[in-house]
Coordinates of C-alpha atoms in Angstrom, one line a residue:
M1 CA -10.5 -25.5 -25.8
S2 CA -7.4 -23.4 -24.9
A3 CA -4.9 -24.2 -22.5
A4 CA -6.2 -20.7 -20.6
V5 CA -9.7 -21.9 -20.6
Q6 CA -8.6 -25.3 -19.7
S7 CA -6.3 -23.4 -17.0
A8 CA -9.5 -21.4 -15.6
T9 CA -11.6 -24.9 -15.2
N10 CA -9.1 -27.1 -13.3
G11 CA -8.3 -24.5 -10.1
G12 CA -5.4 -22.9 -12.1
A13 CA -2.6 -25.5 -12.5
L14 CA -1.2 -25.9 -15.7
S15 CA -2.3 -28.4 -18.3
P16 CA -0.3 -30.0 -21.0
R17 CA -2.0 -29.4 -24.7
H18 CA -3.6 -32.4 -25.8
V19 CA -1.3 -35.2 -27.3
N20 CA -2.4 -39.0 -28.2
K21 CA -1.4 -40.8 -24.9
K22 CA 0.5 -43.7 -26.3
Q23 CA 2.9 -40.7 -27.9
K24 CA 3.6 -39.0 -25.1
K25 CA 4.4 -42.7 -23.2
D26 CA 6.9 -43.0 -26.0
Q27 CA 8.2 -39.6 -25.5
D28 CA 8.6 -40.2 -21.8
G29 CA 9.6 -43.5 -22.0
G30 CA 7.2 -44.6 -20.1
D31 CA 8.3 -42.7 -16.7
G32 CA 5.9 -40.0 -16.7
I33 CA 9.4 -37.5 -17.5
P34 CA 9.0 -35.5 -20.4
V35 CA 11.9 -35.4 -23.0
P36 CA 13.8 -32.2 -22.3
E37 CA 13.4 -30.0 -25.2
I38 CA 16.6 -27.5 -25.5
T39 CA 16.1 -24.0 -26.4
N40 CA 18.1 -22.3 -29.4
L41 CA 19.3 -19.4 -27.8
D42 CA 20.1 -17.7 -31.2
Y43 CA 17.4 -15.9 -31.2
V44 CA 15.1 -13.7 -29.3
N45 CA 11.6 -14.4 -28.5
L46 CA 9.9 -11.1 -27.1
T47 CA 7.0 -13.6 -25.5
T48 CA 5.2 -16.6 -25.6
H49 CA 1.3 -17.2 -26.1
A50 CA -0.9 -20.3 -24.2
D51 CA -1.9 -21.4 -27.9
A52 CA 1.4 -21.3 -30.0
F53 CA 2.7 -24.5 -31.9
G54 CA 5.1 -26.1 -29.7
V55 CA 4.2 -24.6 -26.0
D56 CA 4.0 -27.5 -23.9
P57 CA 4.8 -26.6 -20.1
V58 CA 5.5 -29.2 -17.6
P59 CA 2.1 -29.8 -15.5
I60 CA 2.5 -28.4 -12.2
S61 CA -0.5 -28.8 -9.4
W62 CA 0.5 -26.2 -6.5
G63 CA -0.4 -27.7 -3.3
H64 CA -0.1 -31.2 -3.9
P65 CA 1.6 -33.3 -1.2
D66 CA 3.7 -35.5 -3.5
P67 CA 6.4 -33.6 -5.1
L68 CA 6.5 -35.7 -8.2
V69 CA 2.4 -34.9 -9.0
R70 CA 3.2 -31.4 -7.8
G71 CA 6.2 -31.0 -10.4
P72 CA 9.0 -29.2 -10.7
V73 CA 9.3 -25.5 -11.2
I74 CA 11.1 -25.0 -14.4
C75 CA 12.1 -21.4 -14.9
T76 CA 15.5 -21.6 -16.9
V77 CA 16.1 -20.6 -20.4
R78 CA 17.2 -24.0 -21.8
H79 CA 13.5 -25.2 -22.0
M80 CA 11.4 -22.3 -23.1
S81 CA 8.5 -24.3 -24.8
Q82 CA 8.6 -26.6 -21.4
R83 CA 8.9 -23.7 -18.9
N84 CA 5.9 -23.3 -16.3
A85 CA 6.8 -20.3 -15.0
I86 CA 7.6 -16.5 -15.6
G87 CA 10.2 -14.7 -14.7
A88 CA 14.0 -15.7 -13.7
H89 CA 15.6 -17.3 -10.6
S90 CA 18.0 -15.3 -8.3
G91 CA 15.8 -12.4 -7.7
S92 CA 17.1 -9.2 -8.5
Y93 CA 20.3 -10.8 -9.1
C94 CA 19.0 -12.4 -12.7
I95 CA 20.2 -9.1 -14.2
Y96 CA 23.6 -9.9 -12.9
T97 CA 23.7 -13.0 -15.0
G98 CA 22.7 -11.2 -18.2
L99 CA 25.6 -9.1 -17.8
A100 CA 27.9 -11.9 -17.4
V101 CA 26.8 -13.7 -20.8
A102 CA 27.1 -10.1 -22.2
A103 CA 30.4 -9.8 -21.2
G104 CA 31.4 -13.4 -22.0
K105 CA 31.9 -14.8 -19.0
L106 CA 29.1 -17.2 -18.6
N107 CA 28.2 -19.4 -20.9
P108 CA 24.2 -19.6 -21.3
D109 CA 24.0 -23.2 -21.8
Y110 CA 25.7 -23.8 -18.7
V111 CA 24.1 -26.0 -16.1
P112 CA 25.0 -26.2 -12.4
N113 CA 26.5 -29.0 -10.5
L114 CA 24.4 -30.1 -7.4
K115 CA 25.7 -33.1 -6.9
L116 CA 26.8 -31.6 -3.5
T117 CA 24.3 -29.1 -2.9
S118 CA 21.8 -30.8 -0.7
P119 CA 20.3 -29.5 2.6
V120 CA 22.8 -30.0 5.3
V121 CA 19.6 -30.6 7.6
K122 CA 15.9 -32.2 7.3
I123 CA 12.8 -29.6 6.8
G124 CA 9.9 -30.7 6.0
P125 CA 7.5 -32.1 4.6
H126 CA 5.0 -30.6 6.9
R127 CA 1.4 -29.8 6.7
G128 CA 1.3 -26.3 5.5
W129 CA 3.4 -27.4 2.6
S130 CA 0.0 -28.6 0.5
D131 CA -2.1 -25.7 1.6
P132 CA -2.0 -22.9 -0.6
K133 CA -3.3 -20.6 1.8
K134 CA -0.2 -21.3 4.0
I135 CA 2.0 -21.5 1.4
G136 CA 1.7 -19.2 -1.9
S137 CA 5.1 -17.5 -2.1
I138 CA 7.8 -19.6 -1.9
D139 CA 8.2 -22.8 -3.1
P140 CA 8.2 -25.6 -0.1
F141 CA 10.1 -28.0 -2.6
G142 CA 12.4 -25.7 -3.2
H143 CA 15.5 -27.3 -1.2
L144 CA 15.0 -30.7 -2.2
T145 CA 15.2 -30.5 -6.2
T146 CA 18.2 -33.4 -6.2
D147 CA 16.1 -35.5 -4.4
C148 CA 12.7 -35.1 -5.3
Y149 CA 13.6 -34.1 -9.2
A150 CA 16.5 -36.5 -9.3
G151 CA 15.0 -37.8 -12.5
Y152 CA 14.7 -34.6 -14.6
L153 CA 18.0 -33.9 -13.8
N154 CA 19.1 -36.7 -14.9
K155 CA 17.1 -36.6 -18.3
G156 CA 19.0 -33.7 -19.1
F157 CA 16.5 -31.0 -17.3
D158 CA 18.0 -27.6 -16.2
I159 CA 15.9 -27.4 -13.0
R160 CA 17.4 -24.6 -10.4
P161 CA 17.1 -24.9 -6.5
T162 CA 15.1 -21.7 -5.0
I163 CA 16.0 -23.0 -1.1
A164 CA 19.4 -23.5 0.0
V165 CA 20.0 -24.7 3.5
T166 CA 23.3 -24.7 5.3
K167 CA 25.6 -24.1 8.7
A168 CA 27.4 -21.4 9.7
H169 CA 29.0 -19.6 12.8
I170 CA 27.7 -15.7 13.0
D171 CA 29.9 -13.7 15.0
L172 CA 28.2 -10.4 16.6
P173 CA 30.2 -7.7 18.7
E174 CA 26.5 -7.6 20.6
C175 CA 27.2 -11.2 21.5
R176 CA 30.7 -10.7 22.9
E177 CA 29.1 -8.0 24.8
A178 CA 26.3 -10.0 26.1
I179 CA 28.7 -12.7 27.3
A180 CA 31.0 -9.8 29.2
S181 CA 28.1 -8.7 30.9
G182 CA 26.6 -12.0 32.2
R183 CA 23.7 -11.9 30.4
L184 CA 25.0 -15.1 28.1
V185 CA 26.8 -17.8 29.0
P186 CA 29.0 -19.9 26.5
D187 CA 27.7 -23.6 26.4
G188 CA 30.2 -24.8 23.9
T189 CA 27.4 -26.2 21.7
I190 CA 24.9 -23.2 20.7
L191 CA 27.4 -20.5 21.8
M192 CA 31.2 -20.8 21.7
P193 CA 33.4 -18.7 24.2
T194 CA 34.4 -16.4 21.6
G195 CA 31.1 -15.3 21.1
Q196 CA 30.2 -16.8 18.0
S197 CA 26.6 -18.7 17.8
V198 CA 26.1 -21.9 15.8
V199 CA 22.9 -21.6 13.4
T200 CA 21.4 -23.2 10.5
K201 CA 20.3 -21.0 7.9
A202 CA 18.0 -21.3 5.2
A203 CA 18.5 -18.9 1.9
I204 CA 14.9 -18.4 0.1
E205 CA 13.8 -17.1 -3.3
P206 CA 10.4 -16.0 -3.8
V207 CA 8.1 -18.2 -6.0
W208 CA 4.6 -16.8 -6.6
Y209 CA 1.3 -18.7 -6.6
L210 CA -0.6 -16.0 -8.6
P211 CA -3.9 -17.3 -7.9
E212 CA -3.0 -17.6 -4.3
I213 CA -1.2 -14.2 -4.2
A214 CA -4.5 -12.2 -6.1
R215 CA -6.6 -13.9 -2.8
R216 CA -4.5 -12.4 -0.2
F217 CA -4.4 -9.4 -1.7
G218 CA -8.0 -9.2 -2.4
C219 CA -8.1 -8.8 -6.3
T220 CA -8.7 -10.8 -9.4
E221 CA -5.7 -12.7 -10.8
T222 CA -6.2 -10.6 -13.9
S223 CA -6.0 -7.7 -12.3
L224 CA -2.8 -8.4 -10.0
R225 CA -1.1 -9.6 -13.5
Q226 CA -2.0 -6.2 -15.1
S227 CA -1.0 -4.2 -11.9
I228 CA 2.9 -6.0 -12.2
F229 CA 3.2 -5.7 -15.8
R230 CA 2.2 -1.7 -15.5
M231 CA 4.2 -1.0 -12.7
T232 CA 7.4 -2.5 -14.3
N233 CA 7.1 -1.1 -17.6
G234 CA 6.3 -4.0 -19.4
M235 CA 8.9 -5.7 -18.1
Y236 CA 7.0 -9.4 -18.1
P237 CA 5.0 -9.5 -21.7
E238 CA 3.8 -13.1 -20.1
L239 CA 2.1 -11.7 -17.4
I240 CA -0.5 -11.0 -19.9
T241 CA 0.0 -13.1 -22.9
R242 CA 0.4 -16.8 -20.5
P243 CA -2.6 -17.3 -18.0
D244 CA -2.0 -20.6 -18.7
I245 CA 1.2 -20.0 -16.3
K246 CA 0.3 -19.5 -12.5
I247 CA 3.9 -19.3 -11.4
F248 CA 6.1 -16.2 -11.1
L249 CA 9.1 -15.6 -10.1
P250 CA 9.8 -12.2 -8.8
P251 CA 12.5 -9.6 -9.6
I252 CA 12.4 -8.7 -6.0
G253 CA 14.8 -9.7 -2.9
G254 CA 14.4 -13.5 -0.9
L255 CA 14.7 -13.9 2.8
T256 CA 17.1 -15.8 4.8
I257 CA 15.9 -18.1 7.8
Y258 CA 18.4 -18.2 10.7
I259 CA 18.2 -21.2 13.5
W260 CA 19.2 -21.4 16.4
G261 CA 18.9 -25.4 18.2
D262 CA 17.4 -28.2 16.2
P263 CA 15.4 -27.4 13.7
D264 CA 13.6 -30.9 14.1
T265 CA 12.1 -29.4 17.5
I266 CA 9.9 -26.6 15.9
P267 CA 6.9 -28.0 15.1
D268 CA 6.6 -29.4 18.7
E269 CA 4.3 -27.0 20.2
D270 CA 5.5 -28.7 23.7
I271 CA 8.8 -27.1 22.8
E272 CA 9.8 -23.4 23.3
L273 CA 10.1 -21.6 20.1
T274 CA 11.3 -18.2 20.2
C275 CA 11.0 -16.0 16.9
R276 CA 11.3 -12.8 15.0
V277 CA 10.3 -11.5 11.2
H278 CA 12.8 -8.7 10.6
D279 CA 12.7 -6.9 7.4
E280 CA 16.2 -5.7 6.2
C281 CA 17.6 -2.2 7.5
N282 CA 21.0 -1.9 5.8
G283 CA 21.4 1.5 7.8
S284 CA 21.3 -0.1 11.1
D285 CA 21.7 -3.9 10.3
V286 CA 25.1 -3.3 9.0
F287 CA 26.3 0.5 9.7
G288 CA 24.7 1.1 13.1
S289 CA 22.9 4.2 12.1
D290 CA 20.9 4.7 15.2
I291 CA 17.6 6.9 13.2
C292 CA 16.2 3.5 14.1
T293 CA 15.6 0.5 16.5
C294 CA 16.1 -2.2 13.7
R295 CA 19.8 -3.2 14.8
P296 CA 19.3 -3.4 18.4
Y297 CA 16.0 -5.1 18.3
L298 CA 17.5 -7.8 15.7
T299 CA 20.4 -8.1 18.0
H300 CA 18.5 -8.7 21.3
A301 CA 16.0 -11.2 19.2
I302 CA 19.4 -13.1 18.3
E303 CA 20.0 -13.3 22.0
E304 CA 16.8 -14.4 23.2
C305 CA 17.1 -16.9 20.2
I306 CA 20.5 -18.5 21.7
K307 CA 18.9 -18.6 25.3
T308 CA 15.7 -20.7 24.1
A309 CA 18.2 -22.7 22.4
Q310 CA 20.3 -23.3 25.3
R311 CA 17.0 -24.5 27.5
G312 CA 16.5 -27.0 24.7
G313 CA 14.2 -25.0 22.8
C314 CA 14.6 -23.6 19.5
G315 CA 15.5 -19.9 18.1
V316 CA 14.2 -18.5 14.7
V317 CA 14.9 -15.2 13.1
I318 CA 13.5 -14.8 9.3
Y319 CA 15.2 -11.9 7.5
Y320 CA 13.5 -10.4 4.8
R321 CA 15.2 -8.7 1.8
K322 CA 12.3 -5.2 2.1
E323 CA 14.9 -2.4 2.5
G324 CA 13.1 0.5 3.5
R325 CA 9.5 -0.8 4.3
S326 CA 9.9 -2.5 0.4
L327 CA 9.9 1.4 -0.7
G328 CA 13.6 1.1 -1.5
E329 CA 16.9 3.0 0.2
V330 CA 16.6 5.8 -2.0
T331 CA 13.1 6.7 -0.9
K332 CA 13.6 6.0 2.6
Y333 CA 16.9 8.4 2.8
L334 CA 14.2 10.5 0.6
V335 CA 12.0 10.4 3.4
Y336 CA 14.7 11.3 6.1
N337 CA 15.2 14.4 4.3
T338 CA 11.7 15.2 4.4
R339 CA 12.0 14.5 8.0
K340 CA 14.8 16.4 9.2
R341 CA 13.6 19.3 6.9
Q342 CA 10.1 20.1 7.9
E343 CA 8.5 22.9 9.8
G344 CA 9.1 21.9 13.7
G345 CA 11.6 19.7 12.7
D346 CA 12.0 15.3 13.0
S347 CA 8.6 15.0 15.0
A348 CA 6.9 11.6 16.1
E349 CA 3.4 13.4 15.3
N350 CA 4.7 13.5 11.6
Y351 CA 6.5 10.1 11.4
F352 CA 4.4 8.3 9.0
R353 CA 3.0 11.7 7.4
C354 CA 6.6 12.1 5.8
T355 CA 6.5 9.0 4.2
E356 CA 3.2 9.4 2.2
E357 CA 4.6 12.8 1.0
V358 CA 7.5 11.3 -0.4
A359 CA 6.4 7.5 -1.8
G360 CA 2.9 7.8 -1.6
V361 CA 1.7 5.3 0.7
Q362 CA 3.2 4.3 4.3
D363 CA 4.5 0.9 3.7
T364 CA 4.1 -1.7 0.8
R365 CA 5.6 -4.9 2.8
F366 CA 2.3 -6.2 2.7
Q367 CA 2.5 -9.0 5.4
A368 CA 0.1 -10.8 3.8
L369 CA 3.3 -13.2 2.5
M370 CA 5.0 -12.8 5.5
P371 CA 4.0 -16.3 7.3
D372 CA 5.0 -18.3 4.3
P373 CA 8.5 -19.3 5.5
L374 CA 7.0 -20.0 9.1
H375 CA 4.8 -22.7 7.4
F376 CA 7.7 -24.2 5.6
L377 CA 9.2 -24.9 8.9
G378 CA 6.1 -26.3 10.4
V379 CA 5.5 -23.5 12.8
T380 CA 2.1 -24.0 14.5
K381 CA 2.7 -22.3 18.0
I382 CA 5.3 -19.4 18.8
H383 CA 6.1 -18.7 22.8
N384 CA 7.9 -15.8 22.1
F385 CA 7.6 -13.2 19.5
I386 CA 9.9 -10.6 19.4
S387 CA 8.1 -7.6 17.7
M388 CA 6.0 -5.1 18.5
S389 CA 4.3 -5.1 15.0
D390 CA 0.3 -5.2 15.2
M391 CA 0.6 -6.0 11.1
K392 CA 3.2 -8.7 11.8
Y393 CA 1.6 -10.2 14.8
N394 CA -2.1 -10.1 13.1
A395 CA -0.8 -11.8 9.6
I396 CA 0.6 -15.0 11.3
V397 CA -2.0 -15.5 13.6
N398 CA -4.7 -14.9 10.9
T399 CA -3.1 -17.9 9.5
G400 CA -3.7 -20.3 12.6
I401 CA -0.2 -19.6 14.4
S402 CA -0.9 -19.0 17.9
I403 CA 1.5 -16.3 19.8
V404 CA 1.5 -16.6 23.3
N405 CA 4.3 -13.8 24.5
R406 CA 5.0 -10.5 22.4
V407 CA 8.2 -9.0 23.7
E408 CA 8.8 -5.3 23.2
I409 CA 12.7 -4.2 22.7
P410 CA 13.9 -2.9 26.0
K411 CA 14.0 0.9 26.6
E412 CA 17.5 0.9 27.1
L413 CA 18.6 -0.5 23.9
V414 CA 16.1 2.2 21.9
P415 CA 18.8 5.0 20.8
K416 CA 18.3 8.6 21.0
D417 CA 17.4 9.4 17.7
A418 CA 15.2 6.7 17.4
Q419 CA 12.7 7.8 19.8
V420 CA 10.8 9.1 17.0
E421 CA 10.1 6.1 15.6
I422 CA 9.3 4.4 18.7
T423 CA 7.0 6.7 20.0
A424 CA 4.9 7.5 16.4
K425 CA 4.7 3.5 16.1
V426 CA 3.5 2.6 19.4
F427 CA 1.0 5.6 19.7
H428 CA -0.6 4.3 16.3
G429 CA -1.0 0.9 17.4
Y430 CA 2.5 -0.8 18.0
N431 CA 2.3 -3.4 20.7
A432 CA 3.4 -1.2 24.0
G433 CA 4.0 -3.9 26.3
E434 CA 5.0 -2.8 29.8
A435 CA 7.6 -0.8 28.6
Y436 CA 6.2 1.7 26.5
K437 CA 2.3 1.8 28.1
N438 CA 2.8 5.5 29.1
I439 CA 3.2 7.0 25.7
D440 CA 0.2 9.2 25.1
E441 CA -0.5 12.4 22.6
E442 CA 1.4 14.7 24.9
E443 CA 4.1 12.3 24.2
L444 CA 3.5 12.4 20.6
K445 CA 3.8 15.8 20.3
K446 CA 6.9 16.6 22.3
T447 CA 9.0 14.0 20.6
V448 CA 11.5 15.1 18.3
G449 CA 14.8 13.9 16.6
R450 CA 18.0 15.2 15.8
D451 CA 18.6 18.3 14.3
Y452 CA 21.2 18.0 11.1
D453 CA 20.4 21.6 10.6
Y454 CA 20.2 21.1 6.8
G455 CA 19.4 24.0 4.4
K456 CA 16.0 24.7 5.4
T457 CA 14.6 26.4 2.4
T458 CA 14.3 23.3 0.5
G459 CA 10.9 21.6 2.2
G460 CA 10.0 24.0 4.9
G461 CA 12.0 25.5 7.5
G462 CA 11.9 24.1 11.3
G463 CA 14.4 23.6 14.0
E464 CA 15.4 27.0 15.4
E465 CA 17.0 27.2 18.9
E466 CA 13.5 28.6 20.3
K467 CA 11.6 25.1 18.9
K468 CA 14.3 22.8 20.3
E469 CA 14.4 24.1 23.8
E470 CA 10.1 23.7 23.9
S471 CA 10.7 19.7 22.8
N472 CA 12.2 16.3 23.2
V473 CA 14.5 17.2 20.8
I474 CA 17.7 15.4 20.1
Q475 CA 21.3 16.8 20.4
D476 CA 24.7 15.2 20.1

């Protein structure tokens, strides 16, 4: 029986090739940990195959509560025959590792010193860690490499953490303004008089368990593998040639968790938890672009998280690297140009249609994977969800997490040019709350954004003076 057939019959877990048990025990020294095989990097192997001679991946049983039985995720270049994951560490930054090697700045055989890198606070284990339906897109043991897999490291395996947990002070001008206005009051522990707030933060790289990813998207694992292989122009041939390997480290952005207050209180449903799940928007979050509500909603959530922590609860912001609804910043800016140049100007009525015209789809964030870091933290109840997104709300509650209050962005925080966005989203199903309950079709049709007076011959006209007078057009 081939390794691929074995994989299909044991629920997707990796099974090592059949070897003599006594021989295996002699090889691993009796501790159950195999002897690492170091790959010769002097030649290039285009791909590997499940039934090839010498291929013997370290077994992994995704969802097992015991990390040693579950097994470590091995996705480094030093152990090609024992590797049990497709892809590479560091997400999209793995390409820079290749550049560093090509430039002679990095020894490809280098193994990091992880002795002082362990998490600064304890997270988990939680019940959801052993349920693939709760966690299938990150490795819940990814921050415990030096603890759970010390035996592997001591034996010479190169195993990298996919989660790092540290502490920091963050300094936002909005927090200083909130102190000046009296909305926030420094306490010297959570919020400093300088406006800095103290957080625990965790950086997380994606680690996909492919059978679960396929289940969530309602497709077969084979279809998922083939689609990724095709749409990356054949970047990962092992998606096709290694059906026995069920773990994939995709070349996409990860996420960061920011925690105000004591992380140990998060699983306690009787202790208040405020949370926002935020998708990256470089233009607004970093540079303050006013075409969307991203930064003001994010900073409002941070303010609410600080207040919750000061009341003895906990505040959590999960920041995903999903720029432009995961379509990318180039696509987002192309959409901006289409919105501004279309006939009639940047209108709320055509807000979503413009994205579809450029990208072929409204949104590729696909919130089915989004709740995983909540389960990593042990969340079962969110008292204040700082989001109007129906997609995020549904994705979270469908995994068994209850949400008590949904908090919309205050109207006074919505930038002028972002009226198009907020009006379109509320009309098409975002939670309106009390602040936006009066948005109707008439409001949708008359809400128009700023006119930059771009060249209108490309992509249509619009924006003439008579049209400006008839609508809620934004002018500076």
